[in-house]
Amino acid sequence: MKSIVSNVQFDTVAREWRCKWESEEALVGAQTSLEAVLEKVKAVAGVKDIQRVVCGGCKDFKIIVSLDEATFGAWEEQTFAPEADFLSSIKAIDGISTVETQTYTLMSLM
């Protein structure tokens, strides 16, 4: 198992795609864009989970793709495909802003 420091271990690396949505139409568009690439994301080797987070208060739309730590590097080498397609699709939606990505580690504590 990998560790960041001696007592912070992880077994999962996640890639997050996120944006802000300003209207119901923009949220519908973001979901439609996700549905257009979802099967490709599911087919990525090592995928453990795909989660969608939507906050109606702060207007967040987030997709979290979690992979085994051992397989994450291969997806990174493929520039997280189909990330570019998804991001360009949501950037074209009226009412979508602050399109960002982030990579981080996860570790279940249960």
PDB file of N, CA and C in Angstrom, residues 1-81:
ATOM      1  N   MET A   1       0.839  -1.181   0.000  1.00  0.00           N
ATOM      2  CA  MET A   1       0.000   0.000   0.000  1.00  0.00           C
ATOM      3  C   MET A   1       0.884   1.244   0.000  1.00  0.00           C
ATOM      4  N   LYS A   2       0.509   2.214  -0.795  1.00  0.00           N
ATOM      5  CA  LYS A   2       1.269   3.462  -0.897  1.00  0.00           C
ATOM      6  C   LYS A   2       0.987   4.354   0.300  1.00  0.00           C
ATOM      7  N   SER A   3       1.920   5.247   0.580  1.00  0.00           N
ATOM      8  CA  SER A   3       1.693   6.238   1.634  1.00  0.00           C
ATOM      9  C   SER A   3       2.297   7.572   1.220  1.00  0.00           C
ATOM     10  N   ILE A   4       1.664   8.623   1.703  1.00  0.00           N
ATOM     11  CA  ILE A   4       2.144   9.983   1.457  1.00  0.00           C
ATOM     12  C   ILE A   4       3.212  10.309   2.492  1.00  0.00           C
ATOM     13  N   VAL A   5       2.924   9.997   3.742  1.00  0.00           N
ATOM     14  CA  VAL A   5       3.872  10.010   4.851  1.00  0.00           C
ATOM     15  C   VAL A   5       3.629   8.717   5.614  1.00  0.00           C
ATOM     16  N   SER A   6       4.418   8.441   6.632  1.00  0.00           N
ATOM     17  CA  SER A   6       4.382   7.128   7.274  1.00  0.00           C
ATOM     18  C   SER A   6       3.006   6.703   7.778  1.00  0.00           C
ATOM     19  N   ASN A   7       2.169   7.618   8.180  1.00  0.00           N
ATOM     20  CA  ASN A   7       0.870   7.230   8.728  1.00  0.00           C
ATOM     21  C   ASN A   7      -0.317   7.687   7.872  1.00  0.00           C
ATOM     22  N   VAL A   8      -0.064   8.057   6.622  1.00  0.00           N
ATOM     23  CA  VAL A   8      -1.143   8.440   5.691  1.00  0.00           C
ATOM     24  C   VAL A   8      -1.032   7.552   4.463  1.00  0.00           C
ATOM     25  N   GLN A   9      -1.757   6.442   4.508  1.00  0.00           N
ATOM     26  CA  GLN A   9      -1.723   5.478   3.422  1.00  0.00           C
ATOM     27  C   GLN A   9      -2.947   5.625   2.532  1.00  0.00           C
ATOM     28  N   PHE A  10      -2.843   5.084   1.320  1.00  0.00           N
ATOM     29  CA  PHE A  10      -3.978   5.099   0.403  1.00  0.00           C
ATOM     30  C   PHE A  10      -3.884   3.929  -0.548  1.00  0.00           C
ATOM     31  N   ASP A  11      -5.047   3.517  -1.038  1.00  0.00           N
ATOM     32  CA  ASP A  11      -5.097   2.435  -2.014  1.00  0.00           C
ATOM     33  C   ASP A  11      -5.860   2.830  -3.273  1.00  0.00           C
ATOM     34  N   THR A  12      -6.366   4.055  -3.278  1.00  0.00           N
ATOM     35  CA  THR A  12      -7.198   4.530  -4.375  1.00  0.00           C
ATOM     36  C   THR A  12      -6.751   5.928  -4.772  1.00  0.00           C
ATOM     37  N   VAL A  13      -6.741   6.174  -6.087  1.00  0.00           N
ATOM     38  CA  VAL A  13      -6.481   7.514  -6.605  1.00  0.00           C
ATOM     39  C   VAL A  13      -7.699   7.906  -7.426  1.00  0.00           C
ATOM     40  N   ALA A  14      -8.145   9.132  -7.236  1.00  0.00           N
ATOM     41  CA  ALA A  14      -9.353   9.599  -7.916  1.00  0.00           C
ATOM     42  C   ALA A  14      -9.050  10.818  -8.766  1.00  0.00           C
ATOM     43  N   ARG A  15      -9.796  10.914  -9.842  1.00  0.00           N
ATOM     44  CA  ARG A  15      -9.750  12.092 -10.719  1.00  0.00           C
ATOM     45  C   ARG A  15     -11.124  12.724 -10.653  1.00  0.00           C
ATOM     46  N   GLU A  16     -11.160  13.993 -10.336  1.00  0.00           N
ATOM     47  CA  GLU A  16     -12.433  14.711 -10.227  1.00  0.00           C
ATOM     48  C   GLU A  16     -12.555  15.707 -11.369  1.00  0.00           C
ATOM     49  N   TRP A  17     -13.735  15.714 -11.986  1.00  0.00           N
ATOM     50  CA  TRP A  17     -14.107  16.713 -12.987  1.00  0.00           C
ATOM     51  C   TRP A  17     -15.224  17.521 -12.357  1.00  0.00           C
ATOM     52  N   ARG A  18     -15.100  18.832 -12.339  1.00  0.00           N
ATOM     53  CA  ARG A  18     -16.119  19.626 -11.654  1.00  0.00           C
ATOM     54  C   ARG A  18     -16.387  20.939 -12.366  1.00  0.00           C
ATOM     55  N   CYS A  19     -17.590  21.444 -12.086  1.00  0.00           N
ATOM     56  CA  CYS A  19     -17.985  22.736 -12.629  1.00  0.00           C
ATOM     57  C   CYS A  19     -19.086  23.319 -11.757  1.00  0.00           C
ATOM     58  N   LYS A  20     -19.421  24.537 -12.032  1.00  0.00           N
ATOM     59  CA  LYS A  20     -20.558  25.219 -11.417  1.00  0.00           C
ATOM     60  C   LYS A  20     -21.650  25.324 -12.474  1.00  0.00           C
ATOM     61  N   TRP A  21     -22.900  25.158 -12.038  1.00  0.00           N
ATOM     62  CA  TRP A  21     -24.044  25.298 -12.949  1.00  0.00           C
ATOM     63  C   TRP A  21     -24.956  26.394 -12.420  1.00  0.00           C
ATOM     64  N   GLU A  22     -25.538  27.157 -13.343  1.00  0.00           N
ATOM     65  CA  GLU A  22     -26.319  28.336 -12.957  1.00  0.00           C
ATOM     66  C   GLU A  22     -27.818  28.179 -13.172  1.00  0.00           C
ATOM     67  N   SER A  23     -28.231  27.146 -13.899  1.00  0.00           N
ATOM     68  CA  SER A  23     -29.653  26.970 -14.192  1.00  0.00           C
ATOM     69  C   SER A  23     -29.966  25.492 -14.327  1.00  0.00           C
ATOM     70  N   GLU A  24     -31.237  25.164 -14.256  1.00  0.00           N
ATOM     71  CA  GLU A  24     -31.633  23.771 -14.445  1.00  0.00           C
ATOM     72  C   GLU A  24     -31.233  23.275 -15.831  1.00  0.00           C
ATOM     73  N   GLU A  25     -31.322  24.145 -16.820  1.00  0.00           N
ATOM     74  CA  GLU A  25     -30.933  23.763 -18.179  1.00  0.00           C
ATOM     75  C   GLU A  25     -29.453  23.414 -18.242  1.00  0.00           C
ATOM     76  N   ALA A  26     -28.630  24.173 -17.538  1.00  0.00           N
ATOM     77  CA  ALA A  26     -27.194  23.885 -17.512  1.00  0.00           C
ATOM     78  C   ALA A  26     -26.924  22.551 -16.822  1.00  0.00           C
ATOM     79  N   LEU A  27     -27.647  22.276 -15.744  1.00  0.00           N
ATOM     80  CA  LEU A  27     -27.488  21.004 -15.045  1.00  0.00           C
ATOM     81  C   LEU A  27     -27.919  19.835 -15.936  1.00  0.00           C
ATOM     82  N   VAL A  28     -29.008  20.000 -16.653  1.00  0.00           N
ATOM     83  CA  VAL A  28     -29.443  18.975 -17.606  1.00  0.00           C
ATOM     84  C   VAL A  28     -28.341  18.745 -18.645  1.00  0.00           C
ATOM     85  N   GLY A  29     -27.754  19.807 -19.139  1.00  0.00           N
ATOM     86  CA  GLY A  29     -26.679  19.683 -20.125  1.00  0.00           C
ATOM     87  C   GLY A  29     -25.461  18.981 -19.570  1.00  0.00           C
ATOM     88  N   ALA A  30     -25.098  19.277 -18.327  1.00  0.00           N
ATOM     89  CA  ALA A  30     -23.946  18.615 -17.709  1.00  0.00           C
ATOM     90  C   ALA A  30     -24.200  17.120 -17.563  1.00  0.00           C
ATOM     91  N   GLN A  31     -25.399  16.763 -17.125  1.00  0.00           N
ATOM     92  CA  GLN A  31     -25.741  15.344 -16.994  1.00  0.00           C
ATOM     93  C   GLN A  31     -25.738  14.646 -18.355  1.00  0.00           C
ATOM     94  N   THR A  32     -26.249  15.324 -19.357  1.00  0.00           N
ATOM     95  CA  THR A  32     -26.259  14.762 -20.713  1.00  0.00           C
ATOM     96  C   THR A  32     -24.834  14.551 -21.213  1.00  0.00           C
ATOM     97  N   SER A  33     -23.950  15.500 -20.932  1.00  0.00           N
ATOM     98  CA  SER A  33     -22.540  15.358 -21.318  1.00  0.00           C
ATOM     99  C   SER A  33     -21.899  14.176 -20.614  1.00  0.00           C
ATOM    100  N   LEU A  34     -22.233  13.985 -19.347  1.00  0.00           N
ATOM    101  CA  LEU A  34     -21.719  12.829 -18.620  1.00  0.00           C
ATOM    102  C   LEU A  34     -22.207  11.533 -19.250  1.00  0.00           C
ATOM    103  N   GLU A  35     -23.491  11.463 -19.525  1.00  0.00           N
ATOM    104  CA  GLU A  35     -24.057  10.245 -20.112  1.00  0.00           C
ATOM    105  C   GLU A  35     -23.399   9.897 -21.446  1.00  0.00           C
ATOM    106  N   ALA A  36     -22.943  10.913 -22.176  1.00  0.00           N
ATOM    107  CA  ALA A  36     -22.309  10.685 -23.472  1.00  0.00           C
ATOM    108  C   ALA A  36     -20.948   9.990 -23.350  1.00  0.00           C
ATOM    109  N   VAL A  37     -20.279  10.119 -22.199  1.00  0.00           N
ATOM    110  CA  VAL A  37     -18.952   9.506 -22.034  1.00  0.00           C
ATOM    111  C   VAL A  37     -18.919   8.410 -20.970  1.00  0.00           C
ATOM    112  N   LEU A  38     -20.025   8.195 -20.298  1.00  0.00           N
ATOM    113  CA  LEU A  38     -20.035   7.296 -19.136  1.00  0.00           C
ATOM    114  C   LEU A  38     -19.571   5.881 -19.460  1.00  0.00           C
ATOM    115  N   GLU A  39     -19.999   5.314 -20.558  1.00  0.00           N
ATOM    116  CA  GLU A  39     -19.577   3.949 -20.894  1.00  0.00           C
ATOM    117  C   GLU A  39     -18.070   3.876 -21.125  1.00  0.00           C
ATOM    118  N   LYS A  40     -17.495   4.918 -21.710  1.00  0.00           N
ATOM    119  CA  LYS A  40     -16.041   4.951 -21.909  1.00  0.00           C
ATOM    120  C   LYS A  40     -15.319   5.020 -20.568  1.00  0.00           C
ATOM    121  N   VAL A  41     -15.867   5.788 -19.633  1.00  0.00           N
ATOM    122  CA  VAL A  41     -15.248   5.879 -18.311  1.00  0.00           C
ATOM    123  C   VAL A  41     -15.333   4.531 -17.600  1.00  0.00           C
ATOM    124  N   LYS A  42     -16.486   3.888 -17.684  1.00  0.00           N
ATOM    125  CA  LYS A  42     -16.649   2.570 -17.061  1.00  0.00           C
ATOM    126  C   LYS A  42     -15.669   1.552 -17.618  1.00  0.00           C
ATOM    127  N   ALA A  43     -15.249   1.727 -18.856  1.00  0.00           N
ATOM    128  CA  ALA A  43     -14.349   0.781 -19.512  1.00  0.00           C
ATOM    129  C   ALA A  43     -12.873   1.005 -19.178  1.00  0.00           C
ATOM    130  N   VAL A  44     -12.547   2.074 -18.469  1.00  0.00           N
ATOM    131  CA  VAL A  44     -11.153   2.342 -18.102  1.00  0.00           C
ATOM    132  C   VAL A  44     -10.668   1.228 -17.170  1.00  0.00           C
ATOM    133  N   ALA A  45      -9.524   0.660 -17.487  1.00  0.00           N
ATOM    134  CA  ALA A  45      -8.962  -0.425 -16.676  1.00  0.00           C
ATOM    135  C   ALA A  45      -8.701   0.055 -15.256  1.00  0.00           C
ATOM    136  N   GLY A  46      -9.178  -0.714 -14.281  1.00  0.00           N
ATOM    137  CA  GLY A  46      -8.922  -0.400 -12.880  1.00  0.00           C
ATOM    138  C   GLY A  46      -9.957   0.467 -12.194  1.00  0.00           C
ATOM    139  N   VAL A  47     -10.997   0.880 -12.917  1.00  0.00           N
ATOM    140  CA  VAL A  47     -12.021   1.732 -12.291  1.00  0.00           C
ATOM    141  C   VAL A  47     -12.705   0.968 -11.166  1.00  0.00           C
ATOM    142  N   LYS A  48     -12.740   1.582  -9.990  1.00  0.00           N
ATOM    143  CA  LYS A  48     -13.410   1.007  -8.826  1.00  0.00           C
ATOM    144  C   LYS A  48     -14.797   1.599  -8.634  1.00  0.00           C
ATOM    145  N   ASP A  49     -14.926   2.889  -8.945  1.00  0.00           N
ATOM    146  CA  ASP A  49     -16.186   3.577  -8.690  1.00  0.00           C
ATOM    147  C   ASP A  49     -16.249   4.843  -9.525  1.00  0.00           C
ATOM    148  N   ILE A  50     -17.473   5.226  -9.868  1.00  0.00           N
ATOM    149  CA  ILE A  50     -17.746   6.506 -10.524  1.00  0.00           C
ATOM    150  C   ILE A  50     -18.889   7.121  -9.746  1.00  0.00           C
ATOM    151  N   GLN A  51     -18.658   8.301  -9.221  1.00  0.00           N
ATOM    152  CA  GLN A  51     -19.678   8.976  -8.422  1.00  0.00           C
ATOM    153  C   GLN A  51     -20.002  10.326  -9.027  1.00  0.00           C
ATOM    154  N   ARG A  52     -21.260  10.718  -8.894  1.00  0.00           N
ATOM    155  CA  ARG A  52     -21.680  12.055  -9.295  1.00  0.00           C
ATOM    156  C   ARG A  52     -22.142  12.766  -8.030  1.00  0.00           C
ATOM    157  N   VAL A  53     -21.652  13.996  -7.839  1.00  0.00           N
ATOM    158  CA  VAL A  53     -22.037  14.828  -6.708  1.00  0.00           C
ATOM    159  C   VAL A  53     -22.708  16.068  -7.276  1.00  0.00           C
ATOM    160  N   VAL A  54     -23.916  16.362  -6.820  1.00  0.00           N
ATOM    161  CA  VAL A  54     -24.617  17.573  -7.226  1.00  0.00           C
ATOM    162  C   VAL A  54     -25.065  18.289  -5.967  1.00  0.00           C
ATOM    163  N   CYS A  55     -24.726  19.556  -5.849  1.00  0.00           N
ATOM    164  CA  CYS A  55     -25.175  20.377  -4.728  1.00  0.00           C
ATOM    165  C   CYS A  55     -26.077  21.475  -5.268  1.00  0.00           C
ATOM    166  N   GLY A  56     -27.315  21.481  -4.814  1.00  0.00           N
ATOM    167  CA  GLY A  56     -28.255  22.502  -5.252  1.00  0.00           C
ATOM    168  C   GLY A  56     -28.011  23.849  -4.599  1.00  0.00           C
ATOM    169  N   GLY A  57     -27.338  23.864  -3.460  1.00  0.00           N
ATOM    170  CA  GLY A  57     -27.063  25.110  -2.759  1.00  0.00           C
ATOM    171  C   GLY A  57     -25.908  25.892  -3.369  1.00  0.00           C
ATOM    172  N   CYS A  58     -24.784  25.224  -3.552  1.00  0.00           N
ATOM    173  CA  CYS A  58     -23.607  25.912  -4.096  1.00  0.00           C
ATOM    174  C   CYS A  58     -23.452  25.687  -5.592  1.00  0.00           C
ATOM    175  N   LYS A  59     -24.381  24.903  -6.192  1.00  0.00           N
ATOM    176  CA  LYS A  59     -24.416  24.674  -7.637  1.00  0.00           C
ATOM    177  C   LYS A  59     -23.183  23.940  -8.162  1.00  0.00           C
ATOM    178  N   ASP A  60     -22.729  22.954  -7.404  1.00  0.00           N
ATOM    179  CA  ASP A  60     -21.623  22.109  -7.837  1.00  0.00           C
ATOM    180  C   ASP A  60     -22.136  20.918  -8.630  1.00  0.00           C
ATOM    181  N   PHE A  61     -21.394  20.534  -9.651  1.00  0.00           N
ATOM    182  CA  PHE A  61     -21.597  19.291 -10.391  1.00  0.00           C
ATOM    183  C   PHE A  61     -20.215  18.660 -10.475  1.00  0.00           C
ATOM    184  N   LYS A  62     -20.063  17.483  -9.861  1.00  0.00           N
ATOM    185  CA  LYS A  62     -18.762  16.839  -9.801  1.00  0.00           C
ATOM    186  C   LYS A  62     -18.879  15.373 -10.196  1.00  0.00           C
ATOM    187  N   ILE A  63     -17.880  14.904 -10.911  1.00  0.00           N
ATOM    188  CA  ILE A  63     -17.747  13.501 -11.240  1.00  0.00           C
ATOM    189  C   ILE A  63     -16.431  13.036 -10.638  1.00  0.00           C
ATOM    190  N   ILE A  64     -16.493  11.954  -9.869  1.00  0.00           N
ATOM    191  CA  ILE A  64     -15.299  11.403  -9.235  1.00  0.00           C
ATOM    192  C   ILE A  64     -15.087   9.996  -9.767  1.00  0.00           C
ATOM    193  N   VAL A  65     -13.970   9.809 -10.434  1.00  0.00           N
ATOM    194  CA  VAL A  65     -13.616   8.504 -10.994  1.00  0.00           C
ATOM    195  C   VAL A  65     -12.479   7.954 -10.138  1.00  0.00           C
ATOM    196  N   SER A  66     -12.741   6.839  -9.457  1.00  0.00           N
ATOM    197  CA  SER A  66     -11.767   6.240  -8.545  1.00  0.00           C
ATOM    198  C   SER A  66     -11.170   4.985  -9.157  1.00  0.00           C
ATOM    199  N   LEU A  67      -9.850   4.880  -9.068  1.00  0.00           N
ATOM    200  CA  LEU A  67      -9.134   3.726  -9.602  1.00  0.00           C
ATOM    201  C   LEU A  67      -8.207   3.157  -8.543  1.00  0.00           C
ATOM    202  N   ASP A  68      -7.891   1.877  -8.703  1.00  0.00           N
ATOM    203  CA  ASP A  68      -6.842   1.284  -7.881  1.00  0.00           C
ATOM    204  C   ASP A  68      -5.565   2.091  -8.089  1.00  0.00           C
ATOM    205  N   GLU A  69      -4.817   2.269  -7.031  1.00  0.00           N
ATOM    206  CA  GLU A  69      -3.569   3.037  -7.117  1.00  0.00           C
ATOM    207  C   GLU A  69      -2.643   2.452  -8.177  1.00  0.00           C
ATOM    208  N   ALA A  70      -2.604   1.150  -8.277  1.00  0.00           N
ATOM    209  CA  ALA A  70      -1.684   0.486  -9.203  1.00  0.00           C
ATOM    210  C   ALA A  70      -2.029   0.730 -10.666  1.00  0.00           C
ATOM    211  N   THR A  71      -3.286   1.036 -10.973  1.00  0.00           N
ATOM    212  CA  THR A  71      -3.683   1.212 -12.375  1.00  0.00           C
ATOM    213  C   THR A  71      -3.883   2.679 -12.770  1.00  0.00           C
ATOM    214  N   PHE A  72      -3.838   3.573 -11.807  1.00  0.00           N
ATOM    215  CA  PHE A  72      -4.111   4.975 -12.100  1.00  0.00           C
ATOM    216  C   PHE A  72      -3.112   5.568 -13.090  1.00  0.00           C
ATOM    217  N   GLY A  73      -1.844   5.241 -12.950  1.00  0.00           N
ATOM    218  CA  GLY A  73      -0.806   5.798 -13.818  1.00  0.00           C
ATOM    219  C   GLY A  73      -1.052   5.535 -15.294  1.00  0.00           C
ATOM    220  N   ALA A  74      -1.568   4.359 -15.607  1.00  0.00           N
ATOM    221  CA  ALA A  74      -1.856   4.033 -17.015  1.00  0.00           C
ATOM    222  C   ALA A  74      -2.942   4.943 -17.568  1.00  0.00           C
ATOM    223  N   TRP A  75      -3.957   5.247 -16.762  1.00  0.00           N
ATOM    224  CA  TRP A  75      -5.016   6.165 -17.213  1.00  0.00           C
ATOM    225  C   TRP A  75      -4.467   7.577 -17.356  1.00  0.00           C
ATOM    226  N   GLU A  76      -3.602   7.963 -16.443  1.00  0.00           N
ATOM    227  CA  GLU A  76      -2.969   9.287 -16.524  1.00  0.00           C
ATOM    228  C   GLU A  76      -2.159   9.408 -17.815  1.00  0.00           C
ATOM    229  N   GLU A  77      -1.451   8.353 -18.193  1.00  0.00           N
ATOM    230  CA  GLU A  77      -0.675   8.354 -19.437  1.00  0.00           C
ATOM    231  C   GLU A  77      -1.567   8.533 -20.662  1.00  0.00           C
ATOM    232  N   GLN A  78      -2.837   8.139 -20.542  1.00  0.00           N
ATOM    233  CA  GLN A  78      -3.808   8.296 -21.635  1.00  0.00           C
ATOM    234  C   GLN A  78      -4.561   9.626 -21.508  1.00  0.00           C
ATOM    235  N   THR A  79      -3.995  10.554 -20.764  1.00  0.00           N
ATOM    236  CA  THR A  79      -4.579  11.880 -20.498  1.00  0.00           C
ATOM    237  C   THR A  79      -6.024  11.783 -20.007  1.00  0.00           C
ATOM    238  N   PHE A  80      -6.277  10.758 -19.198  1.00  0.00           N
ATOM    239  CA  PHE A  80      -7.570  10.561 -18.536  1.00  0.00           C
ATOM    240  C   PHE A  80      -8.749  10.470 -19.509  1.00  0.00           C
ATOM    241  N   ALA A  81      -8.489   9.939 -20.693  1.00  0.00           N
ATOM    242  CA  ALA A  81      -9.565   9.816 -21.691  1.00  0.00           C
ATOM    243  C   ALA A  81     -10.767   9.098 -21.076  1.00  0.00           C
TER     244      ALA A  81
END
